[in-house]
Coordinates of N, CA and C in Angstrom, one line a residue:
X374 N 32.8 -6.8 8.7 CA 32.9 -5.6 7.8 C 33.4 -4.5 8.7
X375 N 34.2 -3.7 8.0 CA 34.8 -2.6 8.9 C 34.7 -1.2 7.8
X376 N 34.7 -0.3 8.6 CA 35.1 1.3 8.0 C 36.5 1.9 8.6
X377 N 37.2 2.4 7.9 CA 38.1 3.0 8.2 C 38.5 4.2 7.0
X378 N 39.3 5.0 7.6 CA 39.6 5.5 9.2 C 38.1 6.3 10.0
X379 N 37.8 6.0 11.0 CA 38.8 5.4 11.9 C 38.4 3.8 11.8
X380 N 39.0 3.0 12.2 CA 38.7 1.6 12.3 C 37.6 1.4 13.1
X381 N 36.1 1.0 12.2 CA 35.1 0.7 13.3 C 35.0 -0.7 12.9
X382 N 34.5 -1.8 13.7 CA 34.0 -3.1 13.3 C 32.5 -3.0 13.5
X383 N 32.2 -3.2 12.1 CA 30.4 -3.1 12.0 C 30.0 -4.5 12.2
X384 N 30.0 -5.5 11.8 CA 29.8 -6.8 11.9 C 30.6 -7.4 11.3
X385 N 30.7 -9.1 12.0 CA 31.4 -10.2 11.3 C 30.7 -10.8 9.8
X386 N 31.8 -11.3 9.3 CA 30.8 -11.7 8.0 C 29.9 -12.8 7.8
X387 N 30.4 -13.4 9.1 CA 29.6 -14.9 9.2 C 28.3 -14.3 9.7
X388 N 28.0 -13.0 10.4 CA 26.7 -13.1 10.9 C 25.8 -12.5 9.6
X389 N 26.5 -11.4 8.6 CA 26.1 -11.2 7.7 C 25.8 -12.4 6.4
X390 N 26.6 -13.3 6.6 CA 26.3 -14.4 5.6 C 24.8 -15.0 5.8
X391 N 25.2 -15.5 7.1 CA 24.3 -15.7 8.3 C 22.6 -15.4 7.7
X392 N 22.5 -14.1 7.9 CA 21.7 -12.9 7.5 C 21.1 -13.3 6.5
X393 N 22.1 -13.2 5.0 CA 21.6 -13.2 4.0 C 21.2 -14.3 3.0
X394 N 21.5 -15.6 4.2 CA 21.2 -17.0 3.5 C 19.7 -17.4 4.1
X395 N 18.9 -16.6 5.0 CA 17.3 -16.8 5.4 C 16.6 -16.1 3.8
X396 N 16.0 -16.6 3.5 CA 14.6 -16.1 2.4 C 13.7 -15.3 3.5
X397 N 13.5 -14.3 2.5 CA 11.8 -13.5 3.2 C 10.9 -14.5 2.7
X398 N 10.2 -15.2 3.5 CA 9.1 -16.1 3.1 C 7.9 -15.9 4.3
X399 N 7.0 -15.6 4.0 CA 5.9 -14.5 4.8 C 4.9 -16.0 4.8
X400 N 4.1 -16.2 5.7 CA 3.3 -17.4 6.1 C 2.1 -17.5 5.9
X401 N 1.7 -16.4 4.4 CA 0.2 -16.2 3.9 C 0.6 -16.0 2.6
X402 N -0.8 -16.4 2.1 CA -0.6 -15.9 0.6 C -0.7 -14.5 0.4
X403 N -0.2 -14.3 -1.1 CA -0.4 -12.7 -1.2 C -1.4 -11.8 -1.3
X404 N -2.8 -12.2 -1.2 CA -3.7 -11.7 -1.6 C -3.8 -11.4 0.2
X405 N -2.9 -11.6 1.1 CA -3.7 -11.9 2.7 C -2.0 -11.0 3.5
X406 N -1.6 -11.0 2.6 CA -0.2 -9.9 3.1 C -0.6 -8.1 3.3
X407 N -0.2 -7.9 4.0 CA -0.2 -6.5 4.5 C 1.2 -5.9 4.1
X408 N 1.6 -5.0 3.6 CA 2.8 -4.0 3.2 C 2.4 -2.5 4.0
X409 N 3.7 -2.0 4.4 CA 3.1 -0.8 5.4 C 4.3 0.1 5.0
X410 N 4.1 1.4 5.3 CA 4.7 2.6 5.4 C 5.5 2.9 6.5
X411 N 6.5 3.2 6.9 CA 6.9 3.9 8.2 C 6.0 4.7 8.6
X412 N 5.6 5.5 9.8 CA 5.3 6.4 10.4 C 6.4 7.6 10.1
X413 N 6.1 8.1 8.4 CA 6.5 9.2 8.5 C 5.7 10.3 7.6
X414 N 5.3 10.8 7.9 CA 6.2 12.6 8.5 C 5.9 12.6 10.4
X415 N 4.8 12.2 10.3 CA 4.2 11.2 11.8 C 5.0 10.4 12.6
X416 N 5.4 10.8 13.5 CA 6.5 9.7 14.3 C 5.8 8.5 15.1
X417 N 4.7 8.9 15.2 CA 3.8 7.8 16.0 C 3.6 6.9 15.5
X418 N 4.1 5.5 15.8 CA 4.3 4.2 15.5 C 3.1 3.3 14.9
X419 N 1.4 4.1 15.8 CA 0.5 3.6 15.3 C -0.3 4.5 13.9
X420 N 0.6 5.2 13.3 CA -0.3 5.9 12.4 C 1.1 5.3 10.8
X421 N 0.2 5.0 10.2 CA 1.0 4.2 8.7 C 0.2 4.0 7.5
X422 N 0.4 4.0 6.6 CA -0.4 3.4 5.0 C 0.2 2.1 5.4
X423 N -1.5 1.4 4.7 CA -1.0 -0.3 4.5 C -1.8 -0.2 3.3
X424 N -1.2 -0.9 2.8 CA -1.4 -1.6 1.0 C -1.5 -2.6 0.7
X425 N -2.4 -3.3 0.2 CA -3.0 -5.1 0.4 C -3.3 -5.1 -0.9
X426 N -2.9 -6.2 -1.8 CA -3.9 -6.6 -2.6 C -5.0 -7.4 -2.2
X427 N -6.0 -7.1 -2.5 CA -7.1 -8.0 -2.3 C -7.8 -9.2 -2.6
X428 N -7.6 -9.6 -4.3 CA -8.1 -10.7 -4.9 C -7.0 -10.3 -5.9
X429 N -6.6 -12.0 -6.4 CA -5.7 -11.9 -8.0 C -4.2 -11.9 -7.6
X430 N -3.4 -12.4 -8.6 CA -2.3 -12.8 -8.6 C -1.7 -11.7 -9.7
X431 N -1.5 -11.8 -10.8 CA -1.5 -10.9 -11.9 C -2.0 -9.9 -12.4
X432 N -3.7 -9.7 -11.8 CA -4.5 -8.4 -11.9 C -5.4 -8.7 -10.8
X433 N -5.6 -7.6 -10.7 CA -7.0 -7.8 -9.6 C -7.4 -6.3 -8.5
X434 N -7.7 -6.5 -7.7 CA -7.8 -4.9 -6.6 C -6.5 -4.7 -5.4
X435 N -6.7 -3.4 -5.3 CA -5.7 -3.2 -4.3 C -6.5 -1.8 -3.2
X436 N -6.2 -2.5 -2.1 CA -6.4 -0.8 -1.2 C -5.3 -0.2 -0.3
X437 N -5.9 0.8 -0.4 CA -4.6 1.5 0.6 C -5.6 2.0 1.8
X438 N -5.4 1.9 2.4 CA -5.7 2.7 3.8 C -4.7 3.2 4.8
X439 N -5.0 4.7 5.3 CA -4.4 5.0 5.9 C -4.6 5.0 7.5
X440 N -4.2 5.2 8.2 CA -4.1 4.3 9.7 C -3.4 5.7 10.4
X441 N -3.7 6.3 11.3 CA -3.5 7.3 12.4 C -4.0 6.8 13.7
X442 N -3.2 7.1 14.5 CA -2.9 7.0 16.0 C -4.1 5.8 16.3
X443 N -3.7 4.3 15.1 CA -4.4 3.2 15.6 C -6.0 3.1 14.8
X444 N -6.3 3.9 14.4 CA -7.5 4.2 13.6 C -7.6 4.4 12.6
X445 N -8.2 3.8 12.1 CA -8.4 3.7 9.9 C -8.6 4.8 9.9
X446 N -8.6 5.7 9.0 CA -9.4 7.2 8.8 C -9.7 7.4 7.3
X447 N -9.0 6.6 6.2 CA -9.7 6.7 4.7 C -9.0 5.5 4.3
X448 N -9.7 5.1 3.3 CA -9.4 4.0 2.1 C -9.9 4.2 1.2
X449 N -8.8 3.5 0.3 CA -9.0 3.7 -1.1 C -9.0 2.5 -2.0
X450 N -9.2 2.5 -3.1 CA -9.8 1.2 -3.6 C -9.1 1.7 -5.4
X451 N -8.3 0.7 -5.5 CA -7.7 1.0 -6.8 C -7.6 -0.6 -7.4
X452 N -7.3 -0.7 -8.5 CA -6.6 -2.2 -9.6 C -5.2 -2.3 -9.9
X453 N -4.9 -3.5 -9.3 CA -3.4 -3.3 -10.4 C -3.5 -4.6 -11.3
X454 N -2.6 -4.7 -12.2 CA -1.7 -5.7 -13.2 C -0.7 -6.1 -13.2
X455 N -0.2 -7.0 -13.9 CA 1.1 -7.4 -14.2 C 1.2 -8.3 -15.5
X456 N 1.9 -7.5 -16.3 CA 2.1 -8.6 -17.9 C 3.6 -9.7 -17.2
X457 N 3.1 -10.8 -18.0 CA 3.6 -12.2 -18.0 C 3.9 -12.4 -16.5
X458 N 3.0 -12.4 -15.4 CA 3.1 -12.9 -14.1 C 3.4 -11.2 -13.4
X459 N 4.3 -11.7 -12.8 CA 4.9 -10.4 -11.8 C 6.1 -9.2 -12.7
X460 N 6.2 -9.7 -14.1 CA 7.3 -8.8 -14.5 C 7.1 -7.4 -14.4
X461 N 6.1 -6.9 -15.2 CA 6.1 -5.6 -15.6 C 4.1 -5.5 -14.7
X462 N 4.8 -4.5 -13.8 CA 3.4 -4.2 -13.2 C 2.9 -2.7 -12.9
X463 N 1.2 -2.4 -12.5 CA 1.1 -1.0 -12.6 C -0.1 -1.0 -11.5
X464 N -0.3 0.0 -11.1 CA -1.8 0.2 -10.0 C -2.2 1.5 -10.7
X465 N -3.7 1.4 -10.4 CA -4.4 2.2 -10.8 C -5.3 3.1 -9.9
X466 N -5.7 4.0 -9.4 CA -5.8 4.0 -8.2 C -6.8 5.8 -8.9
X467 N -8.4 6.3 -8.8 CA -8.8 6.7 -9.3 C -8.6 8.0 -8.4
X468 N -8.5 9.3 -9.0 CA -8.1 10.8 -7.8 C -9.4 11.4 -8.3
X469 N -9.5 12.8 -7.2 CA -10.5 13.6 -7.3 C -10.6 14.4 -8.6
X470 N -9.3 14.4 -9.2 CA -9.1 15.4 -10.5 C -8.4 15.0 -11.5
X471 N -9.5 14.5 -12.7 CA -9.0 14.2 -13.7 C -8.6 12.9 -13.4
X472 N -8.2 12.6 -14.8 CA -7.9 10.9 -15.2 C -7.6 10.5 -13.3
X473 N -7.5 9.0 -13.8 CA -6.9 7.7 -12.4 C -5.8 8.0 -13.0
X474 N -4.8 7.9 -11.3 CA -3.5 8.1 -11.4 C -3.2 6.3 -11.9
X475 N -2.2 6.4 -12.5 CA -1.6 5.0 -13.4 C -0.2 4.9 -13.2
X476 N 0.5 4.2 -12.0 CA 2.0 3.9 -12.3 C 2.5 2.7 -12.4
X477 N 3.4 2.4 -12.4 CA 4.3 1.2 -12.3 C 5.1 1.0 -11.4
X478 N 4.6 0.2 -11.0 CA 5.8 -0.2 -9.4 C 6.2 -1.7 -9.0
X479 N 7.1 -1.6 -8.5 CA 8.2 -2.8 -8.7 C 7.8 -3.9 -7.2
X480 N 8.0 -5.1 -7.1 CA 7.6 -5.8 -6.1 C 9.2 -6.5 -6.1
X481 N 9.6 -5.7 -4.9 CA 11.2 -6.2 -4.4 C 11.2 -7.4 -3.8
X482 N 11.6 -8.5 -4.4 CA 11.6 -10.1 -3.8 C 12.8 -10.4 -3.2
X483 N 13.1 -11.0 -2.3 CA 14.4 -11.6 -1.5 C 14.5 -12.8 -2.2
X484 N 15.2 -13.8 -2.2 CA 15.9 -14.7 -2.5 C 14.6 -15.7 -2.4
X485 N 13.7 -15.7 -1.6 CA 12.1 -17.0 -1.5 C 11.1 -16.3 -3.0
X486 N 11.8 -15.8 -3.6 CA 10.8 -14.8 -4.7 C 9.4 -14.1 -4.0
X487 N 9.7 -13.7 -2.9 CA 8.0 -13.2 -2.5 C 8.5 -11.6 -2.3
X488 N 7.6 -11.0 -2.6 CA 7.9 -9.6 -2.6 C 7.7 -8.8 -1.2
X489 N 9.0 -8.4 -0.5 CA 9.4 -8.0 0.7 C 8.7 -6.5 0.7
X490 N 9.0 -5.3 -0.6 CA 8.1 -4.4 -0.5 C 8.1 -3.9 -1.8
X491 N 6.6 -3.2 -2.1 CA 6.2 -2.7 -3.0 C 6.5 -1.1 -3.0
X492 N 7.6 -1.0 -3.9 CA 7.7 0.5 -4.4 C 6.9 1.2 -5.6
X493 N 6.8 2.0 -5.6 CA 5.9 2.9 -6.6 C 6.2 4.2 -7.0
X494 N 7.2 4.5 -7.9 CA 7.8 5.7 -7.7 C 7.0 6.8 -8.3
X495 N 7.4 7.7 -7.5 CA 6.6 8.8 -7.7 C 5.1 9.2 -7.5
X496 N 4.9 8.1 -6.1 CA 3.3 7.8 -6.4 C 2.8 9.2 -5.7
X497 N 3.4 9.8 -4.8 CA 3.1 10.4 -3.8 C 3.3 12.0 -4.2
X498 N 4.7 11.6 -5.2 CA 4.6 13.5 -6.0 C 3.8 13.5 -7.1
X499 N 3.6 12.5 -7.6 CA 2.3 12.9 -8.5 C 1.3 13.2 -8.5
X500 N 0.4 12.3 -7.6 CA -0.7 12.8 -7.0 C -1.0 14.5 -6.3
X501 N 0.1 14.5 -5.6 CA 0.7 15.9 -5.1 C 0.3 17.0 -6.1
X502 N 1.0 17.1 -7.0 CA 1.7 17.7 -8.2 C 0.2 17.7 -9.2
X503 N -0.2 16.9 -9.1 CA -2.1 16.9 -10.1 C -3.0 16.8 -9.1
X504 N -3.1 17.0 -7.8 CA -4.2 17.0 -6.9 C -4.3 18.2 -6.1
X505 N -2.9 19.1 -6.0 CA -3.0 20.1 -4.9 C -3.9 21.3 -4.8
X506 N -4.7 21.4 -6.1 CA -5.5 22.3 -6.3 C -6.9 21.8 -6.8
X507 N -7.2 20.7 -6.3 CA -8.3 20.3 -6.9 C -9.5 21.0 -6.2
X508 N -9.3 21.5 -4.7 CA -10.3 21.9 -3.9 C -11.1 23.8 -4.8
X509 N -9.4 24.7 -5.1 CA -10.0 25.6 -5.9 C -10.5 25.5 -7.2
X510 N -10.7 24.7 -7.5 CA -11.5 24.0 -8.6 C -13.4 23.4 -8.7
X511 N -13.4 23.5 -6.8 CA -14.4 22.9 -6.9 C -14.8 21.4 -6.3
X512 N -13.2 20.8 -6.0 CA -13.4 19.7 -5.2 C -13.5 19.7 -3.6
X513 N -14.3 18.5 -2.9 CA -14.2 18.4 -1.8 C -12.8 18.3 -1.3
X514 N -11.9 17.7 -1.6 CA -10.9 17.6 -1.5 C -9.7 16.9 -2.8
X515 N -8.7 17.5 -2.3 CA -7.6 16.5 -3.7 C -6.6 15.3 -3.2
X516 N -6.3 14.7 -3.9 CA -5.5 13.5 -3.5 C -6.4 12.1 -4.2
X517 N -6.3 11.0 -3.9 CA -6.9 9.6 -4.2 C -8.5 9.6 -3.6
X518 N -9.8 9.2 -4.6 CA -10.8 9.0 -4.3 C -10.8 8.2 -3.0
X519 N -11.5 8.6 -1.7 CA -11.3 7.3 -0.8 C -12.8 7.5 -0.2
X520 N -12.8 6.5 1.2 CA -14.1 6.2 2.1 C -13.2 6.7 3.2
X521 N -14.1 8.3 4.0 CA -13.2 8.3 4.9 C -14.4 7.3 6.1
X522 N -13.1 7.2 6.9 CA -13.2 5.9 8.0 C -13.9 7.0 9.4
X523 N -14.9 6.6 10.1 CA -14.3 6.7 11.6 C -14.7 8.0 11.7
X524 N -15.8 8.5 10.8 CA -16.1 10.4 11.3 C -14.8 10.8 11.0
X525 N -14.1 10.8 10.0 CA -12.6 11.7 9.9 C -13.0 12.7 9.0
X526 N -12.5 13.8 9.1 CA -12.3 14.2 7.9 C -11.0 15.2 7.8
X527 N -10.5 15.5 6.7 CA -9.3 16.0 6.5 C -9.5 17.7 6.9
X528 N -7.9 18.7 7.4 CA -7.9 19.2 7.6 C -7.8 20.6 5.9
X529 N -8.0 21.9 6.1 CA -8.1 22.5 5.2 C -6.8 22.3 4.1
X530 N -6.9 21.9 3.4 CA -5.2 21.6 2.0 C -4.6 20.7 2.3
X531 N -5.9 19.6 3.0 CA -4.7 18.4 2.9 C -5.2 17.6 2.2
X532 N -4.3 17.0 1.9 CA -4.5 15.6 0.4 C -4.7 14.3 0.7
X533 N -5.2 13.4 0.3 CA -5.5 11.7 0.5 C -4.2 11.0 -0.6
X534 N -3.1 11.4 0.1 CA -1.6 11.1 -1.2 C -1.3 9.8 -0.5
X535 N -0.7 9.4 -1.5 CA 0.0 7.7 -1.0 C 1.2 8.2 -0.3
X536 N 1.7 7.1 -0.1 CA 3.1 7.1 0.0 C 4.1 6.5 -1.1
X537 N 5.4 5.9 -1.2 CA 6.1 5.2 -2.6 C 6.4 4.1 -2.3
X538 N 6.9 4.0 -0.8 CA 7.6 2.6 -0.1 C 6.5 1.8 0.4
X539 N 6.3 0.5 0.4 CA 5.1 -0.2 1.6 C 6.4 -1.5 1.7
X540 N 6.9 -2.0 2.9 CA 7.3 -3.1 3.5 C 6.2 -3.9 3.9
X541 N 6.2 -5.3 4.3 CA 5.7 -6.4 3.8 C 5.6 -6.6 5.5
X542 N 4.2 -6.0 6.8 CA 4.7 -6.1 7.9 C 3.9 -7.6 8.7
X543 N 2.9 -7.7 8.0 CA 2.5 -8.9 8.5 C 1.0 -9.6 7.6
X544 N 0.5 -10.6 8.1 CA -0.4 -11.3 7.6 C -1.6 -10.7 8.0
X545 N -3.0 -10.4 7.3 CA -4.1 -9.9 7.5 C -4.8 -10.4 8.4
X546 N -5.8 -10.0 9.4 CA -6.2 -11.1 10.3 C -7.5 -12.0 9.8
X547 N -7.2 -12.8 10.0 CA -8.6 -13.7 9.3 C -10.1 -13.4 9.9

C-alpha cells in the first residue's frame, strides 16, 4: 500500500493479506473475556475500564470496573440482552439520577464471529449529560450506581461515567 504524493510505502499487500486472513479467536469463553478501555484521558497504562460479561450468552449481567494506577477503585453492576442471539443488543446499567441508563451497543466480530470490541455509543455523553448535576440535587455523587473499591472515593464533580469503546484484552484469571 502506498500514499502519494509524496510516495510513501506503508506496507506490502501480502503482509496485509497476511494480517487479515488470522480470525480474532480469544481462548475463553465469553462470559470469562475481559474488554478494556485505553488509558484515556489518563496516560498511565495501568489505569482503564474493563467490561466483562458475567453469566449468559444472550442476557444476563455485566460489570464495569474501573482500574487506576493498577487498582480497582469502583464497580458497577448492570444487565444486558440481545434479541435473536447477538443481533440487536442493549446494557442496562442503573445511575444515581433517575431512570437506569439503557443503550444499544454493537459487539464488533472479526472474521472467527467473536466479538473483538464492544461499542456503546453514547454511553459516556449520556450519562455525562443526565448525571452532572445529580450531587446539587442531593446526590452523593453522579454518574453509574457503583461499589467503590479500595477506600477510594471520588474527587469533588467527578462522575462514575463509562467509557463507549472496550477492546477485547485478555482472558479473566481463573
Amino acid at each position: 500500500m502506498a500514499s502519494y504524493p509524496p510516495l510513501h510505502v506503508l506496507k506490502r499487500c501480502s503482509s496485509l493479506k497476511d494480517a487479515a486472513t488470522k480470525p480474532f479467536e480469544p481462548k475463553c469463553d465469553f462470559n470469562s473475556r475481559l474488554y478494556r478501555t485505553p488509558p484515556f484521558p489518563n496516560t498511565d497504562p495501568g489505569s482503564y475500564q474493563e467490561l466483562r460479561f458475567t453469566n449468559g450468552l444472550a442476557d444476563g449481567d455485566i460489570e464495569l470496573t474501573e482500574i487506576r494506577q493498577a487498582r480497582p477503585v469502583w464497580k458497577a453492576h448492570g444487565t444486558f440482552t440481545c434479541s435473536n442471539g447477538f443481533s440487536i443488543c442493549r446494557v442496562n446499567f442503573p445511575v444515581m439520577l433517575g431512570d437506569p441508563e439503557e443503550l444499544p451497543f454493537e459487539q464488533v466480530a472479526s472474521d472467527g464471529n467473536s466479538p473483538e470490541m464492544i461499542v456503546v455509543p453514547s454511553f459516556q455523553q449520556d450519562v455525562y449529560q443526565i448525571q452532572r448535576n445529580a450531587v446539587s440535587v442531593g446526590k452523593k455523587y453522579g454518574g453509574l450506581v457503583v461499589d467503590f473499591l479500595n477506600g477510594f472515593s471520588l474527587k469533588e464533580d467527578e462522575l462514575t461515567a463509562p467509557a463507549n469503546v472496550y477492546r477485547y484484552a485478555e482472558c479473566a484469571p481463573k
